[in-house]
Tab-separated table of C-alpha atoms and ligand atoms in Angstrom:
chain	number	residue	atom	x	y	z
A	1	MET	CA	-149.798	71.683	75.627
A	2	GLY	CA	-150.245	69.570	78.757
A	3	LEU	CA	-147.844	70.153	82.282
A	4	LEU	CA	-147.415	66.165	82.499
A	5	THR	CA	-148.348	63.651	79.741
A	6	VAL	CA	-147.642	59.941	80.672
A	7	SER	CA	-148.177	58.037	77.570
A	8	GLY	CA	-148.702	54.141	77.517
A	9	ILE	CA	-146.070	53.217	80.446
A	10	VAL	CA	-145.359	49.767	82.007
A	11	ALA	CA	-143.596	50.078	85.188
A	12	GLY	CA	-143.311	47.842	88.062
A	13	TYR	CA	-140.659	46.808	90.445
A	14	SER	CA	-138.628	44.555	88.785
A	15	ALA	CA	-137.478	44.037	84.774
A	16	ALA	CA	-140.268	41.412	84.405
A	17	ASP	CA	-142.980	43.299	86.444
A	18	GLN	CA	-145.925	45.024	84.948
A	19	ILE	CA	-147.795	46.551	87.532
A	20	LEU	CA	-148.984	49.329	85.269
A	21	LYS	CA	-150.129	48.060	82.025
A	22	GLY	CA	-149.685	50.900	79.684
A	23	LEU	CA	-151.141	53.523	81.492
A	24	ASP	CA	-152.500	57.175	80.462
A	25	PHE	CA	-152.382	60.128	82.475
A	26	ALA	CA	-152.492	64.115	82.099
A	27	VAL	CA	-152.412	66.880	83.950
A	28	GLN	CA	-153.162	70.299	82.421
A	29	PRO	CA	-151.886	73.983	83.784
A	30	GLY	CA	-154.120	74.620	86.961
A	31	GLU	CA	-155.448	71.582	87.642
A	32	ILE	CA	-156.197	69.207	90.354
A	33	VAL	CA	-156.242	65.703	89.420
A	34	CYS	CA	-157.238	63.122	91.502
A	35	ILE	CA	-156.424	59.492	91.373
A	36	ILE	CA	-158.976	56.920	92.732
A	37	GLY	CA	-159.161	53.107	92.968
A	38	PRO	CA	-158.664	50.132	95.027
A	39	ASN	CA	-156.057	48.748	96.667
A	40	GLY	CA	-153.099	47.770	95.015
A	41	ALA	CA	-154.260	49.251	91.871
A	42	GLY	CA	-151.009	50.729	90.836
A	43	LYS	CA	-151.971	54.544	92.100
A	44	SER	CA	-148.603	54.863	94.650
A	45	THR	CA	-146.562	52.884	91.468
A	46	LEU	CA	-147.906	56.039	88.883
A	47	LEU	CA	-146.781	58.883	91.176
A	48	LYS	CA	-143.456	57.004	91.881
A	49	SER	CA	-143.044	56.136	87.954
A	50	ILE	CA	-143.947	59.750	87.348
A	51	ALA	CA	-141.140	61.301	90.337
A	52	GLY	CA	-138.199	59.289	88.904
A	53	LEU	CA	-138.280	56.662	91.595
A	54	LEU	CA	-139.357	53.722	88.731
A	55	THR	CA	-138.308	53.576	85.534
A	56	PRO	CA	-140.895	52.514	82.881
A	57	SER	CA	-139.737	49.471	80.790
A	58	ALA	CA	-142.239	51.429	78.219
A	59	GLY	CA	-143.862	54.674	77.341
A	60	SER	CA	-143.045	57.982	77.724
A	61	ILE	CA	-143.626	60.627	80.403
A	62	MET	CA	-143.361	64.310	79.377
A	63	LEU	CA	-142.999	67.416	81.375
A	64	GLN	CA	-144.199	70.251	79.313
A	65	ASP	CA	-142.939	69.672	75.781
A	66	ARG	CA	-139.627	67.947	77.673
A	67	VAL	CA	-139.084	63.843	77.677
A	68	VAL	CA	-138.556	62.954	81.204
A	69	THR	CA	-138.863	59.465	81.202
A	70	GLY	CA	-136.265	57.753	83.188
A	71	MET	CA	-134.629	61.110	84.760
A	72	ALA	CA	-133.572	60.559	88.305
A	73	PRO	CA	-135.588	62.209	91.349
A	74	PRO	CA	-133.106	65.080	92.012
A	75	ASP	CA	-133.410	65.937	88.466
A	76	LEU	CA	-137.048	66.175	88.133
A	77	ALA	CA	-137.470	67.980	91.287
A	78	ARG	CA	-135.208	70.748	89.864
A	79	LEU	CA	-137.248	70.870	86.842
A	80	GLY	CA	-140.206	71.064	88.940
A	81	ILE	CA	-141.588	67.988	89.947
A	82	ALA	CA	-142.078	67.481	93.866
A	83	TYR	CA	-143.163	64.363	95.529
A	84	VAL	CA	-144.533	63.787	99.104
A	85	PRO	CA	-144.660	59.701	99.619
A	86	GLN	CA	-147.775	58.351	101.730
A	87	GLU	CA	-145.417	57.275	104.198
A	88	HIS	CA	-142.078	58.194	105.828
A	89	ASN	CA	-142.064	62.068	104.304
A	90	VAL	CA	-140.577	63.724	106.840
A	91	PHE	CA	-137.216	62.881	109.179
A	92	PRO	CA	-138.671	62.497	112.492
A	93	THR	CA	-135.481	63.587	114.487
A	94	MET	CA	-135.006	66.574	112.801
A	95	THR	CA	-136.262	70.036	113.327
A	96	VAL	CA	-139.448	71.383	111.314
A	97	ARG	CA	-136.688	74.089	110.116
A	98	GLU	CA	-134.069	71.256	109.233
A	99	ASN	CA	-137.009	69.052	107.521
A	100	LEU	CA	-137.461	72.175	105.265
A	101	GLU	CA	-133.836	72.804	104.543
A	102	MET	CA	-133.927	69.003	103.253
A	103	GLY	CA	-136.465	69.762	101.389
A	104	GLY	CA	-134.652	72.472	99.546
A	105	TYR	CA	-131.832	70.588	98.852
A	106	VAL	CA	-131.837	70.940	95.270
A	107	ASP	CA	-130.940	74.776	95.348
A	108	PRO	CA	-129.489	75.431	98.483
A	109	LYS	CA	-129.150	79.796	97.538
A	110	GLN	CA	-133.040	79.921	97.498
A	111	ILE	CA	-133.309	77.985	100.912
A	112	PRO	CA	-134.338	80.917	103.037
A	113	ARG	CA	-136.640	82.695	100.965
A	114	ARG	CA	-138.617	79.776	100.161
A	115	MET	CA	-138.591	78.656	103.866
A	116	GLU	CA	-139.430	81.880	104.942
A	117	ASP	CA	-142.935	81.546	102.209
A	118	ALA	CA	-143.142	78.017	103.559
A	119	MET	CA	-143.620	78.889	107.163
A	120	GLN	CA	-146.147	81.696	106.124
A	121	ARG	CA	-148.128	79.688	103.834
A	122	PHE	CA	-148.281	77.070	107.256
A	123	PRO	CA	-147.749	79.408	110.343
A	124	VAL	CA	-147.968	76.285	112.641
A	125	LEU	CA	-144.406	75.002	110.757
A	126	GLY	CA	-143.098	78.794	111.909
A	127	ARG	CA	-144.084	78.306	115.492
A	128	LYS	CA	-142.932	74.859	115.859
A	129	ARG	CA	-139.758	75.485	113.535
A	130	ARG	CA	-137.624	74.667	116.436
A	131	GLN	CA	-139.389	71.445	117.158
A	132	ALA	CA	-138.558	67.644	116.119
A	133	ALA	CA	-140.825	66.464	113.490
A	134	ARG	CA	-142.191	63.601	115.634
A	135	THR	CA	-143.470	65.711	117.919
A	136	LEU	CA	-146.226	67.172	115.520
A	137	SER	CA	-149.725	65.928	114.884
A	138	GLY	CA	-150.594	64.081	112.347
A	139	GLY	CA	-152.028	66.690	110.168
A	140	GLU	CA	-149.084	69.051	111.114
A	141	ARG	CA	-146.549	66.534	109.963
A	142	GLN	CA	-148.348	66.520	106.314
A	143	LEU	CA	-148.025	70.124	106.306
A	144	LEU	CA	-144.531	69.982	106.946
A	145	ALA	CA	-144.219	67.086	104.255
A	146	MET	CA	-146.180	69.330	101.729
A	147	GLY	CA	-143.938	72.352	102.963
A	148	MET	CA	-140.565	70.273	102.365
A	149	ALA	CA	-142.038	69.424	98.708
A	150	LEU	CA	-142.812	73.434	98.391
A	151	MET	CA	-139.109	74.091	98.644
A	152	VAL	CA	-137.982	73.149	95.242
A	153	ALA	CA	-140.791	75.874	93.733
A	154	PRO	CA	-142.575	73.208	92.053
A	155	VAL	CA	-144.652	72.943	88.948
A	156	LEU	CA	-146.143	70.026	89.572
A	157	LEU	CA	-146.872	68.542	93.144
A	158	LEU	CA	-147.835	64.584	93.721
A	159	LEU	CA	-149.442	63.970	96.527
A	160	ASP	CA	-149.930	60.192	97.730
A	161	GLU	CA	-152.883	59.742	100.413
A	162	PRO	CA	-152.149	62.913	102.478
A	163	SER	CA	-155.092	62.376	104.431
A	164	ALA	CA	-154.329	58.805	105.533
A	165	GLY	CA	-154.532	58.597	109.260
A	166	LEU	CA	-155.995	61.814	109.539
A	167	SER	CA	-159.402	62.760	111.863
A	168	PRO	CA	-162.036	63.675	109.398
A	169	LYS	CA	-161.327	67.310	110.665
A	170	ALA	CA	-157.947	66.963	110.254
A	171	ALA	CA	-158.176	65.670	106.751
A	172	GLN	CA	-160.878	68.492	105.923
A	173	GLU	CA	-158.237	71.338	106.907
A	174	LEU	CA	-155.804	69.528	104.832
A	175	PHE	CA	-157.769	69.556	101.823
A	176	ASP	CA	-158.857	73.427	102.083
A	177	GLN	CA	-155.029	73.804	102.152
A	178	ILE	CA	-154.525	71.427	98.819
A	179	GLN	CA	-156.950	73.621	97.216
A	180	ALA	CA	-155.256	76.720	98.632
A	181	ILE	CA	-151.973	76.163	97.209
A	182	ASN	CA	-153.710	75.133	93.982
A	183	LYS	CA	-155.714	78.618	93.964
A	184	GLY	CA	-151.882	79.623	93.872
A	185	GLY	CA	-151.143	78.003	90.606
A	186	LEU	CA	-149.693	74.971	91.402
A	187	SER	CA	-151.040	72.058	89.468
A	188	ILE	CA	-151.449	68.868	91.458
A	189	ALA	CA	-151.817	65.147	91.282
A	190	LEU	CA	-153.647	63.691	94.155
A	191	VAL	CA	-153.863	59.965	95.229
A	192	GLU	CA	-156.583	59.591	97.673
A	193	GLN	CA	-158.480	56.854	99.443
A	194	ASN	CA	-161.102	59.750	100.955
A	195	ALA	CA	-162.305	59.775	97.411
A	196	ASN	CA	-165.868	61.691	97.655
A	197	GLU	CA	-163.624	64.531	99.441
A	198	ALA	CA	-160.793	64.446	96.995
A	199	LEU	CA	-163.741	64.801	94.322
A	200	ALA	CA	-164.772	67.699	95.737
A	201	ILE	CA	-161.697	69.627	95.204
A	202	SER	CA	-160.420	68.286	91.993
A	203	ASP	CA	-160.983	69.494	88.718
A	204	ARG	CA	-160.382	65.880	86.807
A	205	ALA	CA	-160.154	62.199	88.006
A	206	TYR	CA	-158.854	58.911	87.107
A	207	VAL	CA	-160.277	55.514	88.684
A	208	LEU	CA	-157.431	53.227	88.317
A	209	VAL	CA	-158.091	49.630	88.253
A	210	ASP	CA	-155.327	46.889	88.399
A	211	GLY	CA	-152.775	49.007	86.457
A	212	ARG	CA	-155.250	50.448	83.800
A	213	THR	CA	-157.389	53.595	83.692
A	214	GLY	CA	-160.820	52.269	84.571
A	215	ALA	CA	-162.689	55.728	84.008
A	216	THR	CA	-161.512	58.950	83.495
A	217	GLY	CA	-163.622	62.404	83.213
A	218	ILE	CA	-164.491	65.636	85.261
A	219	ALA	CA	-164.433	64.970	88.857
A	220	SER	CA	-167.923	66.127	89.625
A	221	GLU	CA	-169.097	63.885	86.868
A	222	LEU	CA	-167.369	60.991	88.177
A	223	ALA	CA	-168.354	61.610	91.648
A	224	ALA	CA	-172.133	61.895	90.219
A	225	ASP	CA	-171.898	58.236	88.351
A	226	PRO	CA	-174.017	55.469	89.636
A	227	ASP	CA	-171.548	52.710	88.995
A	228	ILE	CA	-168.387	54.826	90.591
A	229	LYS	CA	-170.602	55.820	93.566
A	230	ARG	CA	-171.562	51.980	94.077
A	231	ILE	CA	-168.039	50.992	93.707
A	232	PHE	CA	-165.737	53.550	94.861
A	233	LEU	CA	-167.473	55.907	96.854
A	234	GLY	CA	-169.950	53.780	99.320
A	235	GLY	CA	-172.992	54.162	97.693
B	1	ADP	N1	-141.572	47.917	96.829
B	1	ADP	C1	-142.411	46.866	96.115
B	1	ADP	N2	-142.285	45.906	95.340
B	1	ADP	C2	-142.989	45.074	94.943
B	1	ADP	N3	-144.208	44.953	94.585
B	1	ADP	C3	-144.615	46.418	94.816
B	1	ADP	C4	-143.803	46.991	95.759
B	1	ADP	N4	-145.008	48.063	95.850
B	1	ADP	C5	-145.884	47.846	95.277
B	1	ADP	N5	-145.942	46.612	95.138
B	1	ADP	C6	-146.854	45.940	94.317
B	1	ADP	O1	-147.245	46.496	93.019
B	1	ADP	C7	-149.033	46.624	92.818
B	1	ADP	C8	-149.462	48.153	93.058
B	1	ADP	O2	-149.225	48.691	94.346
B	1	ADP	P1	-149.304	50.428	94.809
B	1	ADP	O3	-148.838	51.428	93.667
B	1	ADP	O4	-148.705	50.849	96.039
B	1	ADP	O5	-151.529	50.146	94.890
B	1	ADP	P2	-152.057	51.236	95.446
B	1	ADP	O6	-151.006	52.532	95.635
B	1	ADP	O7	-153.122	51.955	94.336
B	1	ADP	O8	-152.528	50.627	96.220
B	1	ADP	C9	-149.403	45.849	94.325
B	1	ADP	O9	-149.486	44.446	93.595
B	1	ADP	C10	-147.889	45.919	95.216
B	1	ADP	O10	-148.436	44.363	95.380
B	2	MG	MG1	-150.549	53.461	97.534
């Protein structure tokens, strides 16, 4: 059984709006699946639909054997879907510690233990727990955003362009962390502009073009495909 199965979803920002035009997408247990494609293709719209921020007008979304189409974001978080948006993914004036607490809001009793886990996984968050999030570097801020997502003990982590705006070195460190989180058993759907780096850590990939799947397959095979290389991977 798949972990996440998205079948034929139509979704957009108003009733008449069809940004996703009948899209299929799936994540199997233990996978990192990356989603690449041009600007405006609908990558973020897909993650928002899975996280419950947008309600599909057609199609279905299943988490394991449960239909979750149209459920509200906090309920999806309780079922284990954690979403890290591309922007505004931390509260800048709140401390690292307070941000992690906010991440755990769906299950307050679990906050102390999960916060300890997050600070163990990302030691820099422990060291800087009393600092405001705005004082963190870009890479540290992304670790905090992921730490907040981990506070719901997710079964599926949705990451929207986590490496955006980072130096190549910080981006590589972040990809290493994403891979380590996955090795711990967490399944991940990853939207990325740094397509080569994302494909390198992914099991499978989808190329989205204009709200549809343009190509899909094993990440290493897509990375070696001459057409994909020419169009999406800079030669
Ligand atoms: N909040 C919004 N309101 C209306 N249209 C939006 C909104 N966000 C994105 N769109 C439109 O939806 C389309 C897909 O956007 P998006 O999913 O953000 O693309 P991607 O993440 O692949 O770059 C684009 O045409 C974009 O203009
Ligand atoms: Mg986007």
